[in-house]
Coordinates of C-alpha atoms in Angstrom, one line a residue:
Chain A
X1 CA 18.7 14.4 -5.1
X2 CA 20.3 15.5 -2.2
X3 CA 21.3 14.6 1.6
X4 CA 17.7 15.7 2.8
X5 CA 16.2 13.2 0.1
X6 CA 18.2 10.6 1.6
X7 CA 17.4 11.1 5.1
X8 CA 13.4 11.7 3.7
X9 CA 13.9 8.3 2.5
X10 CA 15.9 6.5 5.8
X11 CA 12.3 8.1 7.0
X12 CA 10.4 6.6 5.0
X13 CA 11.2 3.2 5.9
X14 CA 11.1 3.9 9.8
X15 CA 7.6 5.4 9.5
X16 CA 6.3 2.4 7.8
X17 CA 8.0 0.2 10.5
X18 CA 6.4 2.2 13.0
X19 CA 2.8 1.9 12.0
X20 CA 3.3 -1.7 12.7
X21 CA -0.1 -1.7 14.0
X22 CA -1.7 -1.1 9.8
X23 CA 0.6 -3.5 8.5
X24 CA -0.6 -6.3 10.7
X25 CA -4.3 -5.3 10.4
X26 CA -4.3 -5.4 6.6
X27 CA -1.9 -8.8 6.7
X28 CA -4.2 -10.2 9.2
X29 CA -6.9 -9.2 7.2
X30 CA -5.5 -10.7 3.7
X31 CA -5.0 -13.7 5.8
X32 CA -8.5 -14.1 7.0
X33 CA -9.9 -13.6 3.8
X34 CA -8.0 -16.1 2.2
X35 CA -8.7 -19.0 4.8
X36 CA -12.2 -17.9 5.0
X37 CA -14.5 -21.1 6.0
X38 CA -11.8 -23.0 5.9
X39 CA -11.4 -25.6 8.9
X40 CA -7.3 -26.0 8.7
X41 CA -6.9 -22.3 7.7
X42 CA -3.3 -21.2 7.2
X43 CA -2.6 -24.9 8.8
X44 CA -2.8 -26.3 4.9
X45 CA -0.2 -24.8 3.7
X46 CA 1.8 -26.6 6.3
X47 CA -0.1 -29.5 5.1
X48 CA 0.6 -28.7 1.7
X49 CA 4.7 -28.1 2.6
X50 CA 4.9 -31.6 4.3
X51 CA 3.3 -33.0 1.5
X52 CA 5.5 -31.2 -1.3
X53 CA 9.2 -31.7 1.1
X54 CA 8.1 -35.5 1.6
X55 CA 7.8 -36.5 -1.9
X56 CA 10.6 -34.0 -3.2
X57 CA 12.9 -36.0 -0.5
X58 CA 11.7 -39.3 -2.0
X59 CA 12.0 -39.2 -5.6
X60 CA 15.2 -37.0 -5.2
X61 CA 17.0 -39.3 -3.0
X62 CA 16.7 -42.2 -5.3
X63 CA 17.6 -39.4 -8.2
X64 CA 21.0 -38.9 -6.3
X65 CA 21.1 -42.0 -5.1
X66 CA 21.1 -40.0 -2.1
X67 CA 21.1 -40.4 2.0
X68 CA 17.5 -39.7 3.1
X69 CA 19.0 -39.0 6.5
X70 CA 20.8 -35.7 5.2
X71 CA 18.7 -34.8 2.2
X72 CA 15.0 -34.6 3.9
X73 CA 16.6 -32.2 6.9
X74 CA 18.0 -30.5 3.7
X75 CA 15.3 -30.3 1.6
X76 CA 13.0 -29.1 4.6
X77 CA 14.9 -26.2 5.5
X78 CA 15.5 -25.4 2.0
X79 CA 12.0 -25.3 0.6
X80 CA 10.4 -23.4 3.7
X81 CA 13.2 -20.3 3.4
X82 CA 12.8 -20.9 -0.4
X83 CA 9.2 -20.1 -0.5
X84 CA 9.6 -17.2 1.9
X85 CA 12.0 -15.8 -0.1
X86 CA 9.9 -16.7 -3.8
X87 CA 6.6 -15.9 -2.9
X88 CA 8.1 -12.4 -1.3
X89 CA 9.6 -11.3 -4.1
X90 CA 6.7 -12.2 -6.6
X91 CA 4.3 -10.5 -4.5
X92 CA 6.3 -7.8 -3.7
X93 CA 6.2 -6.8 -7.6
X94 CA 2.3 -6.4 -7.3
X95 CA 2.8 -4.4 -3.7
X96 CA 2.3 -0.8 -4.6
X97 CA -0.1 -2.0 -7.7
X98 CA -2.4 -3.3 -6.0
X99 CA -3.0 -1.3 -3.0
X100 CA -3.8 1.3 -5.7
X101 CA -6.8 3.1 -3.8
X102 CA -5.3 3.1 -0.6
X103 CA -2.2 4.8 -2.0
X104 CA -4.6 7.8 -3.8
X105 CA -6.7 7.9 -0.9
X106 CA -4.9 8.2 2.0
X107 CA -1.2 9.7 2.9
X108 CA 0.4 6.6 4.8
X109 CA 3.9 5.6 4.5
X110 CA 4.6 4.0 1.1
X111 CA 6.9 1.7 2.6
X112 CA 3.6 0.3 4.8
X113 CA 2.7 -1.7 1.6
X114 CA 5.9 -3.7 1.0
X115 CA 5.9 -4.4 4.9
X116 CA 2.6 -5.6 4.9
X117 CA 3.7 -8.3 2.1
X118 CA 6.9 -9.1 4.4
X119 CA 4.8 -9.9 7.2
X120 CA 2.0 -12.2 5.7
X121 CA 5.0 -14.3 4.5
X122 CA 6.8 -13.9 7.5
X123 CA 3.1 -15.3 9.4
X124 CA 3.0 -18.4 6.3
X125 CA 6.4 -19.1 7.4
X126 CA 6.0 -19.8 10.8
X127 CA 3.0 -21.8 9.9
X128 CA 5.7 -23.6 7.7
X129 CA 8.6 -23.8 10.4
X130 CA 6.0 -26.7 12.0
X131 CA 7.1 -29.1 9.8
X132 CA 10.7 -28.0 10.1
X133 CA 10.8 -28.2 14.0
X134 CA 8.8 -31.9 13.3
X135 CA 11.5 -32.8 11.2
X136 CA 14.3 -31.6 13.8
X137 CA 13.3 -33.6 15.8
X138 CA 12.4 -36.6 13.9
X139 CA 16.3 -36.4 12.6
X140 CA 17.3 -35.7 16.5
X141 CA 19.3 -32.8 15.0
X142 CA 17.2 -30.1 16.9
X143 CA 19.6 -30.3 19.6
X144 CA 22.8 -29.4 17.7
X145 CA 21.1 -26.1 16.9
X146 CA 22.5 -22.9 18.4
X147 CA 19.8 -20.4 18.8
X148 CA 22.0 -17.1 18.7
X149 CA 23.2 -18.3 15.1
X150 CA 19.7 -19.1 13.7
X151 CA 18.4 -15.7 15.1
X152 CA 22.0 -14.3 13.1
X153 CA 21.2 -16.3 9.8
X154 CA 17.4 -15.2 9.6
X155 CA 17.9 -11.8 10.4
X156 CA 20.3 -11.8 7.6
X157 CA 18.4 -13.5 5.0
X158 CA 15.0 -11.1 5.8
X159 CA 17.4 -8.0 5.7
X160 CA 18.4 -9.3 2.0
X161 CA 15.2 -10.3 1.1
X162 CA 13.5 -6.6 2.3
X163 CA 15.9 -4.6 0.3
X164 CA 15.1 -6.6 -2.9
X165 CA 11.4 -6.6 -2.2
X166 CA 11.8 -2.6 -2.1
X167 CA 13.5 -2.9 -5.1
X168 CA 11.4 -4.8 -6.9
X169 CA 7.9 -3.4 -6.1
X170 CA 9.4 0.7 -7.3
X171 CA 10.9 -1.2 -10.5
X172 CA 7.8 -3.1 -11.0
X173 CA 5.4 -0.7 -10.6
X174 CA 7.0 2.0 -13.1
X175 CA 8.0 -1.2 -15.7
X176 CA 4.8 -3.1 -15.0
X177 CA 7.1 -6.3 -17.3
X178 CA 9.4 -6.9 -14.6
X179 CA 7.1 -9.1 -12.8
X180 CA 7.3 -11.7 -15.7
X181 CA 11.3 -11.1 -15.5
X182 CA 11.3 -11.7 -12.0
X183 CA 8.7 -14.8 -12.0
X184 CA 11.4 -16.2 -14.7
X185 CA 14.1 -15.2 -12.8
X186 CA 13.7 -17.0 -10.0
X187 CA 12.4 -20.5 -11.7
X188 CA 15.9 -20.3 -12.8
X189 CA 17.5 -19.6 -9.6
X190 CA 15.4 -22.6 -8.0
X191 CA 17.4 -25.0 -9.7
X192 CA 20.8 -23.2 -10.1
X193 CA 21.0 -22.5 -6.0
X194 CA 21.2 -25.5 -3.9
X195 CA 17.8 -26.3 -2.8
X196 CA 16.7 -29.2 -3.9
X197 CA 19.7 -30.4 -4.4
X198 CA 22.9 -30.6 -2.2
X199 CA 26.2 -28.2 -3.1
X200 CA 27.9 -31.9 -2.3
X201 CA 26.6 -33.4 -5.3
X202 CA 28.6 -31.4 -7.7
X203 CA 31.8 -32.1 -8.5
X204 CA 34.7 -29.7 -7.5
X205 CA 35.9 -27.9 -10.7
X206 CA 31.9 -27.4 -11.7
X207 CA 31.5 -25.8 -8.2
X208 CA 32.1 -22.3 -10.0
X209 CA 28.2 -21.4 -10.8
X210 CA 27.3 -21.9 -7.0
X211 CA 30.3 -20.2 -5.5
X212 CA 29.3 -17.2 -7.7
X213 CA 25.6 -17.1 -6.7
X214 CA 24.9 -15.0 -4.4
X215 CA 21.9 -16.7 -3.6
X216 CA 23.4 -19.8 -2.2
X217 CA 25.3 -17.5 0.5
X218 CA 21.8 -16.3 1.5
X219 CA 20.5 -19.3 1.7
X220 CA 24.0 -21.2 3.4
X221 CA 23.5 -18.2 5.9
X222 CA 19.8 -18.9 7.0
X223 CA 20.2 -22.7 6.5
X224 CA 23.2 -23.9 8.1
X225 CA 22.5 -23.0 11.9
X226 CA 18.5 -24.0 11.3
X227 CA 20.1 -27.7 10.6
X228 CA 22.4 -27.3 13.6
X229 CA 25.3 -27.0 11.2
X230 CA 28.5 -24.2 12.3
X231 CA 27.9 -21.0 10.1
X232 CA 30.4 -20.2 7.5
X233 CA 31.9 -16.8 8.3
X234 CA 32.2 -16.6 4.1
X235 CA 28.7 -16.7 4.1
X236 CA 28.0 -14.7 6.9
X237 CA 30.5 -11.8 5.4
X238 CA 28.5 -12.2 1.7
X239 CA 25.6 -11.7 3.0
X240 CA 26.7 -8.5 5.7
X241 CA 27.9 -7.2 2.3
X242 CA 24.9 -7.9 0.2
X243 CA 22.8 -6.1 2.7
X244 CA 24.2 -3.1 3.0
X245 CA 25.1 -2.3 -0.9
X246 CA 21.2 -3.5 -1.4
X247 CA 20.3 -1.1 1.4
X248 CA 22.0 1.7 0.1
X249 CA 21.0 1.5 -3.7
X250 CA 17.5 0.7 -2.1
X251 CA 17.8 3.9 0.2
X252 CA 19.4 6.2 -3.2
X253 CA 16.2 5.0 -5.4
X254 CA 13.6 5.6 -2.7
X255 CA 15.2 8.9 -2.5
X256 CA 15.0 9.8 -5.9
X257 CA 11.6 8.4 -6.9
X258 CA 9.5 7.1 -3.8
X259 CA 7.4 10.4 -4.4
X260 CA 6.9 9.4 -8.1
X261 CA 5.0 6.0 -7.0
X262 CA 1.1 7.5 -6.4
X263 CA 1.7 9.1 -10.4
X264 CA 2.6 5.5 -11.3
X265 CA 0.4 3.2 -10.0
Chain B
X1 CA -2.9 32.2 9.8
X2 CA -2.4 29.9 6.8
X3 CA -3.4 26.6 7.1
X4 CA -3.1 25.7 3.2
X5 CA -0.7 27.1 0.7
X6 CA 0.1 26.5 -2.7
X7 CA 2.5 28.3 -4.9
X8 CA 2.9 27.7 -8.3
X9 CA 1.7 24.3 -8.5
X10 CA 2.0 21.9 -10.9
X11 CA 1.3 18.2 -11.6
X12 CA 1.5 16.8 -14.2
X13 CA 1.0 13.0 -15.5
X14 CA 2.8 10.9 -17.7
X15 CA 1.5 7.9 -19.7
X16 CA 3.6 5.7 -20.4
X17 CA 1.6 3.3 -22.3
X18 CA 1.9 2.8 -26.0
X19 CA -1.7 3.2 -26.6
X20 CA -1.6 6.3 -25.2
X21 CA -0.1 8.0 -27.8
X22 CA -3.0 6.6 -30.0
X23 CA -5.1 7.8 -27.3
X24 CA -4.2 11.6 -27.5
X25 CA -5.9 12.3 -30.5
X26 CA -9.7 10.9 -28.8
X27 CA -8.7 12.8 -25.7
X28 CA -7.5 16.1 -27.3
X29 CA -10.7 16.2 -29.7
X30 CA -12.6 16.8 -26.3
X31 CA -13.0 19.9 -24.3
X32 CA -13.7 18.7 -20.5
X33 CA -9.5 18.3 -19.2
X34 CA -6.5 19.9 -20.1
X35 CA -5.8 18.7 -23.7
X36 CA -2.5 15.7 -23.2
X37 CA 0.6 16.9 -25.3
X38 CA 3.4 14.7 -26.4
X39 CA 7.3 15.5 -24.3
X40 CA 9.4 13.3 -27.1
X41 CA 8.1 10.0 -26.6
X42 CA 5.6 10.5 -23.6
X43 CA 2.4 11.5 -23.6
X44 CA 1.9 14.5 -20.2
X45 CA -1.3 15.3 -19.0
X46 CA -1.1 18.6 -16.8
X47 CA -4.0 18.1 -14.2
X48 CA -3.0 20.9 -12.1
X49 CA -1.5 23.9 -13.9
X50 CA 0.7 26.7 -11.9
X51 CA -2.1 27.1 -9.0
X52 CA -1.7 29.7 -6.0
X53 CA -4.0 30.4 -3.3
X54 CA -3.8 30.3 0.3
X55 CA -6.9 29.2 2.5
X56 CA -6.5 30.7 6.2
X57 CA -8.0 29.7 9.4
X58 CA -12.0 29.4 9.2
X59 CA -12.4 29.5 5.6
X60 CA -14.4 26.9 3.9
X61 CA -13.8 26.4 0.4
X62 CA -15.7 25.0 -1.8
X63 CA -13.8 23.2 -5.7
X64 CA -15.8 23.6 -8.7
X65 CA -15.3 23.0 -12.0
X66 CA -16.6 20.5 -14.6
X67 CA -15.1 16.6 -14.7
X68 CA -11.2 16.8 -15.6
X69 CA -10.8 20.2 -14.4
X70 CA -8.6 19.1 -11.8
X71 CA -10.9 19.3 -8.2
X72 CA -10.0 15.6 -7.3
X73 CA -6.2 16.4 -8.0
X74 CA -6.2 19.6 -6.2
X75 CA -7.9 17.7 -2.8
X76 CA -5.3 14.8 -3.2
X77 CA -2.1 17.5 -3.7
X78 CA -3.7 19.1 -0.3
X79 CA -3.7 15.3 1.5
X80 CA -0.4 14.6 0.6
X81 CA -0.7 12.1 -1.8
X82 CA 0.9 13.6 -5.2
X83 CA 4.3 15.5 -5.0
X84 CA 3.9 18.8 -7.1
X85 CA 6.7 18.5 -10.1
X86 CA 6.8 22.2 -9.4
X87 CA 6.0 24.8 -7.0
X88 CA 5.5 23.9 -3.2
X89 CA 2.7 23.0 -0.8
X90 CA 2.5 23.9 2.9
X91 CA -0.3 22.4 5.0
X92 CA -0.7 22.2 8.7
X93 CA -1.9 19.9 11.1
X94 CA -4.3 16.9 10.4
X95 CA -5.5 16.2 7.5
X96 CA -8.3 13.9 6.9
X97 CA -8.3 11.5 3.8
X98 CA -9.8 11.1 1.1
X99 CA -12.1 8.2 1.8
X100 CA -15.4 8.9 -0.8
X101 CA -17.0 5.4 -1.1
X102 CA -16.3 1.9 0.7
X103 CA -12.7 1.6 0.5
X104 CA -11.5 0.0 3.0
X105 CA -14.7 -1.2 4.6
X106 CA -14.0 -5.1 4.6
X107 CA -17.8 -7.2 3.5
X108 CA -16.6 -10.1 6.0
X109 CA -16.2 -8.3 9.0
X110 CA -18.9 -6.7 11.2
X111 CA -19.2 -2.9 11.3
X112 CA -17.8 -2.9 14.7
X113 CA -14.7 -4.7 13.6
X114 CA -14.5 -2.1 10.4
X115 CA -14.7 0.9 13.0
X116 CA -11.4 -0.7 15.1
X117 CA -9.9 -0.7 11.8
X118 CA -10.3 2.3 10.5
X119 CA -9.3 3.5 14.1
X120 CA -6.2 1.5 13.2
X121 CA -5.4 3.2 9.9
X122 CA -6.2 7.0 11.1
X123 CA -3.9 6.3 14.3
X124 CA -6.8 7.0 17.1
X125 CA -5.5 5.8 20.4
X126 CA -7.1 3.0 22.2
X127 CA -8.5 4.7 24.9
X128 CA -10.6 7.2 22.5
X129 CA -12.3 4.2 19.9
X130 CA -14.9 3.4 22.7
X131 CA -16.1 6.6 23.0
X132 CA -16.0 7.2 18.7
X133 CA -17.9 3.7 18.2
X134 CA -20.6 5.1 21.1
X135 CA -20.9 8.6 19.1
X136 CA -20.8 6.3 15.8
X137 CA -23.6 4.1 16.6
X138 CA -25.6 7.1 17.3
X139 CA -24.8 8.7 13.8
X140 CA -25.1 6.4 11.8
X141 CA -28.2 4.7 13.4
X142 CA -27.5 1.2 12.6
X143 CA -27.7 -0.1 16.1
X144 CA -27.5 -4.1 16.4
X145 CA -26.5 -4.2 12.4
X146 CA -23.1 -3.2 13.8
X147 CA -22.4 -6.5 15.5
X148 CA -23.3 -8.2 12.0
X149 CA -20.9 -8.5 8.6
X150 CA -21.2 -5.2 6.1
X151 CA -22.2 -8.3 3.9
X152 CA -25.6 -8.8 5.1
X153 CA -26.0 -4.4 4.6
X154 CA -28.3 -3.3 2.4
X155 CA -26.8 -0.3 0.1
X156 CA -28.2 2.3 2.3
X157 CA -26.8 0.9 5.3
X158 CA -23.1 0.5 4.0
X159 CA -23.3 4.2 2.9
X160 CA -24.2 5.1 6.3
X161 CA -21.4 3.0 7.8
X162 CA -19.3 4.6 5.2
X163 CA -20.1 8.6 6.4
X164 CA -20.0 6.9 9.9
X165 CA -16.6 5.6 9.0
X166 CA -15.4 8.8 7.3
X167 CA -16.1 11.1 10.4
X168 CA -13.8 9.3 13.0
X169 CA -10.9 11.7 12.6
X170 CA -11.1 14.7 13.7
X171 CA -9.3 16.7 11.7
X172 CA -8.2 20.3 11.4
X173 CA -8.5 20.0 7.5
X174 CA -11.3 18.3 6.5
X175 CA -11.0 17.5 2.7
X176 CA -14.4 16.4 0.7
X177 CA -14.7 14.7 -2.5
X178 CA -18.5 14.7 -2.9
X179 CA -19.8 12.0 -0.9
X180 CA -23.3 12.4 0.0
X181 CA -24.9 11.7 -3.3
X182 CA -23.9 8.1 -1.5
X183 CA -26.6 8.3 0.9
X184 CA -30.5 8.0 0.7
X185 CA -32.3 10.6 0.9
X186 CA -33.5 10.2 4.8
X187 CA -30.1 9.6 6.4
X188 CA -29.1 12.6 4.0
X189 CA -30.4 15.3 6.5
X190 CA -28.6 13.5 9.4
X191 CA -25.7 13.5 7.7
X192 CA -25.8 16.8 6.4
X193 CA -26.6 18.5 9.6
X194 CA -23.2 16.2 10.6
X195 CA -21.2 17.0 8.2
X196 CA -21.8 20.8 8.7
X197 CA -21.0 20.4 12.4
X198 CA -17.8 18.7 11.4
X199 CA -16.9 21.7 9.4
X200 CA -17.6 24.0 12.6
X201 CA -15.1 22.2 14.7
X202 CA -12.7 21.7 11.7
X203 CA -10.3 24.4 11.1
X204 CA -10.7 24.6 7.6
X205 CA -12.7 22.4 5.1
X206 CA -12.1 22.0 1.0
X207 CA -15.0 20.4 -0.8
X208 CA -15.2 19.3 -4.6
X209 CA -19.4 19.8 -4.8
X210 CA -21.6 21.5 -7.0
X211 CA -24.3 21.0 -4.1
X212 CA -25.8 24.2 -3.8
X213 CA -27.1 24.0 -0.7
X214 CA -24.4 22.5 1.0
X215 CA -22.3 25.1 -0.9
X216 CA -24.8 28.0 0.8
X217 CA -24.9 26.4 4.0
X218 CA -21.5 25.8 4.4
X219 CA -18.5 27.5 1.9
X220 CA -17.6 30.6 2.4
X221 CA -15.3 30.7 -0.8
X222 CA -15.4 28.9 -3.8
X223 CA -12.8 28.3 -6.3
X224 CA -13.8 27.6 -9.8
X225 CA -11.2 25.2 -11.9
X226 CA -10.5 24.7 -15.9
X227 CA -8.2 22.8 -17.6
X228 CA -5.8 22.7 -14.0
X229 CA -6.1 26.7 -13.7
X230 CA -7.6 28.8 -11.1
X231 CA -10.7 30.5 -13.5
X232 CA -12.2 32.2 -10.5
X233 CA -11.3 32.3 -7.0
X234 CA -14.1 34.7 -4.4
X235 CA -17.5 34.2 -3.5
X236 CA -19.1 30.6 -3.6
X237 CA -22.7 31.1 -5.1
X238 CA -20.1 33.8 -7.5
X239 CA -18.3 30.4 -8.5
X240 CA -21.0 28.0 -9.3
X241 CA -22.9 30.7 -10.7
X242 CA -20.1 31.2 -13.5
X243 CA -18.9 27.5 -13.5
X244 CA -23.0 27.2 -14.9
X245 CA -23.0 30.4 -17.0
X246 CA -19.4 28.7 -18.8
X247 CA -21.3 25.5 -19.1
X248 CA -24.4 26.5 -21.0
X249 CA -26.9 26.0 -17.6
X250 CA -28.3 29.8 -18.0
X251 CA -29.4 31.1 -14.3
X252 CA -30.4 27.8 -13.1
X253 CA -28.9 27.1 -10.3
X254 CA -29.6 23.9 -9.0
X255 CA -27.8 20.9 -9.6

């Protein structure tokens, strides 16, 4: 591997952002497929959120014993970046797998294929952010929110969550068992990170396994200004970190084995 | 002027699945590929075996060789798909893909919408699709079908939306992986007469077929593969006429 590897692979990941134009037709194709007949379309999985961030907010507040008032808004904002962030990753693993044929077929930009996962979760998650602006305003906290920092926090969460979705999907589709690890993985990490439950529930001295998760900074980065909170500049400088060692190990692998994927899959 | 060169080039595959060392011995008893070998714990399949040639402007060239030989590999090395583990591949200007069958052709949507789509993935600009559908509705003769879904298609039809589908780039190197077989018989002639017109205006075209006609009408050179190697490499009747001789088919010629 040399320097002209690494710039092949900063390449790489440009072209595929510039043939936006294939990643939306196969995501809007995916899409329609999947909603096919269906009357509400994408519109149930909103449903389906509202549904799932309602009842987690009632059982769990009488759990904690907790304030509805702070733990719905919570909750809400939680479970929508959550499932952004879960479904990514797991589908990510299967990116370059199951695009198979296209990938023997016809010379597009191998990065085209994670994109194209990116953006059908990206489009499910503004079908999501419904029921968050809903509860903004039910909670009147919509107008403590500072637009400049929620663009800040999201932009840093996707930039985290791209890098690992590269990751993944060249891991997974050599070692076709990392799925499983990663489907594991992250049913751990749902309960270890502060999603479902707040960081204020857990005593000081035990504060130890969420201060050393990165996950909660990447979530505290997105999730603060969306609940018109002030952004933590530790979060903020975790997560500019994050991103750009991820970046770089993700731009040295592509380098090294991006050719190798059409031999794998 | 060159338009395709290979040196020296190799591919070869690894399996990495357990089985497939269990698998080696089926495969190896067999004749048709290269026979897999074990590198310590991995079992490598060399589909493409230190191959040179160089195709220049006008040529048509015509792959032959029996299943495994490596024709398929070859075609997707020239399209850009497999990186060569060794030697190095130089080819210019656009190269079509390697669409065959109905990949990519979506049942739900109508042929219209699979046309824009296509249009989408082969980077044709906006201002050039209306023209292509026109001259696509003409050669594929499927007139109002077009506004319906490739669901309601008979087989027929979806082959014909398929060539139809397959001719919307232009490109200078037109790669083939024996297609018409996918057509009936009718369209057939249609699409023959298109596909040799295609291969005027392209600058060079590679074929894997052991269509004699087509060969006839259309190769000027045919190279015969075995086991990954260049066995022959001249005239195209030459080629098929050996690749039969090898395989026990005595003078017959027709396939």
């Amino acid at each position: 591997m040399n320097a002209q590897d690494v710039k092949h692979a900063a390449r790489l990941f440009a072209r595929g952002l510039s043939r936006f134009q294939v990643v939306n037709m196969f995501t809007t194709r995916e899409l329609r497929q999947r909603y096919r007949r269906s009357t509400l379309g994408p519109f149930w999985v909103t449903v389906s959120m509202a549904v799932w961030i309602g009842t987690l907010a009632f059982v769990l507040g009488r759990v904690f014993d907790a304030d509805t008032n702070k733990l719905l808004p919570f909750i809400s904002v939680s479970i929508i970046l959550w499932t952004f962030l879960a479904t990514s990753l797991n589908e990510a693993c299967m990116a370059y797998a199951s695009n198979e044929d296209y990938i023997k077929t016809i010379n597009l930009p191998i990065t085209i294929y994670v994109y194209r996962v990116a953006w059908a979760n990206a489009i499910i998650a503004a079908h999501n952010f419904i029921v968050y602006i809903a509860v903004a305003i039910l909670f009147s906290f919509i107008w403590n929110v500072r637009f400049l920092d929620v663009i800040l926090g999201l932009s840093l969460f996707v930039l985290n969550c791209l890098w690992m979705m590269f990751i993944l999907a060249l891991l997974c589709v050599r070692f076709r068992d990392t799925q499983s690890v990663v489907a594991s993985v992250l049913q751990v990490m749902f309960y270890l990170t502060p999603i479902i439950w707040m960081p204020s529930y857990v005593t000081v001295h035990k504060r130890l396994f969420i201060d050393f998760n990165p996950l909660y900074y990447l979530f505290e980065v997105a999730r603060a200004p969306l609940l018109g909170q002030p952004l933590s500049s530790t979060a903020v400088i975790v997560t500019i970190i994050a991103a750009m060692l991820g970046w770089t190990l993700t731009l040295l692998l592509y380098a090294r084995w991006a050719k190798r994927i059409p031999f794998w899959v | 002027m060159n338009i395709i060169k290979l040196e020296n080039v190799s591919i070869h595959f690894t399996l990495y699945d357990a089985a497939a060392r269990s698998l080696i011995h089926t495969v190896g008893s067999r004749t048709v590929g290269p026979p897999p070998r074990t590198v310590g714990r991995k079992v490598v399949v060399t589909a493409l075996d230190n191959v040179s040639f160089a195709i220049e402007e006008g040529e048509r060239v015509a792959l032959i060789g029996p299943n495994g030989s490596g024709k398929s590999t070859l075609l997707q090395v020239i399209a850009g798909i497999y990186t060569p583990n060794n030697g190095t591949v130089d080819v210019r200007g656009i190269v079509s893909p390697l669409f065959n069958s109905m990949l990519g052709i979506n049942l739900d949507l109508t042929g219209l919408e699979n046309i824009r789509d296509r249009a989408i993935l082969f980077e044709i600009p906006r201002s050039q699709v209306s023209q292509h559908i026109a001259e696509m509705t003409e050669i594929c003769g499927l007139g109002e079908y077009l506004d319906l879904p490739v669901r309601s298609y008979s087989t027929g039809m979806r082959a014909r939306l398929a060539f139809a589908l397959n001719l919307l780039l232009k490109p200078d190197v037109f790669l083939i992986d024996e297609w018409i077989g996918f057509v009936d018989y009718a369209f057939s002639q249609v699409a023959e007469q298109r596909m040799i017109d295609l291969a005027n205006e392209s600058r060079v075209i590679v074929m894997a077929s052991h269509n004699e006609e087509i060969l006839e009408r259309v190769c000027t050179r045919g190279i015969l593969l075995r086991a990954g190697r260049v066995e022959y490499d001249g005239d195209a009747l030459e080629a098929l006429r050996r690749y039969y001789r090898r395989s026990g088919r005595q003078g017959e010629l027709t396939s």
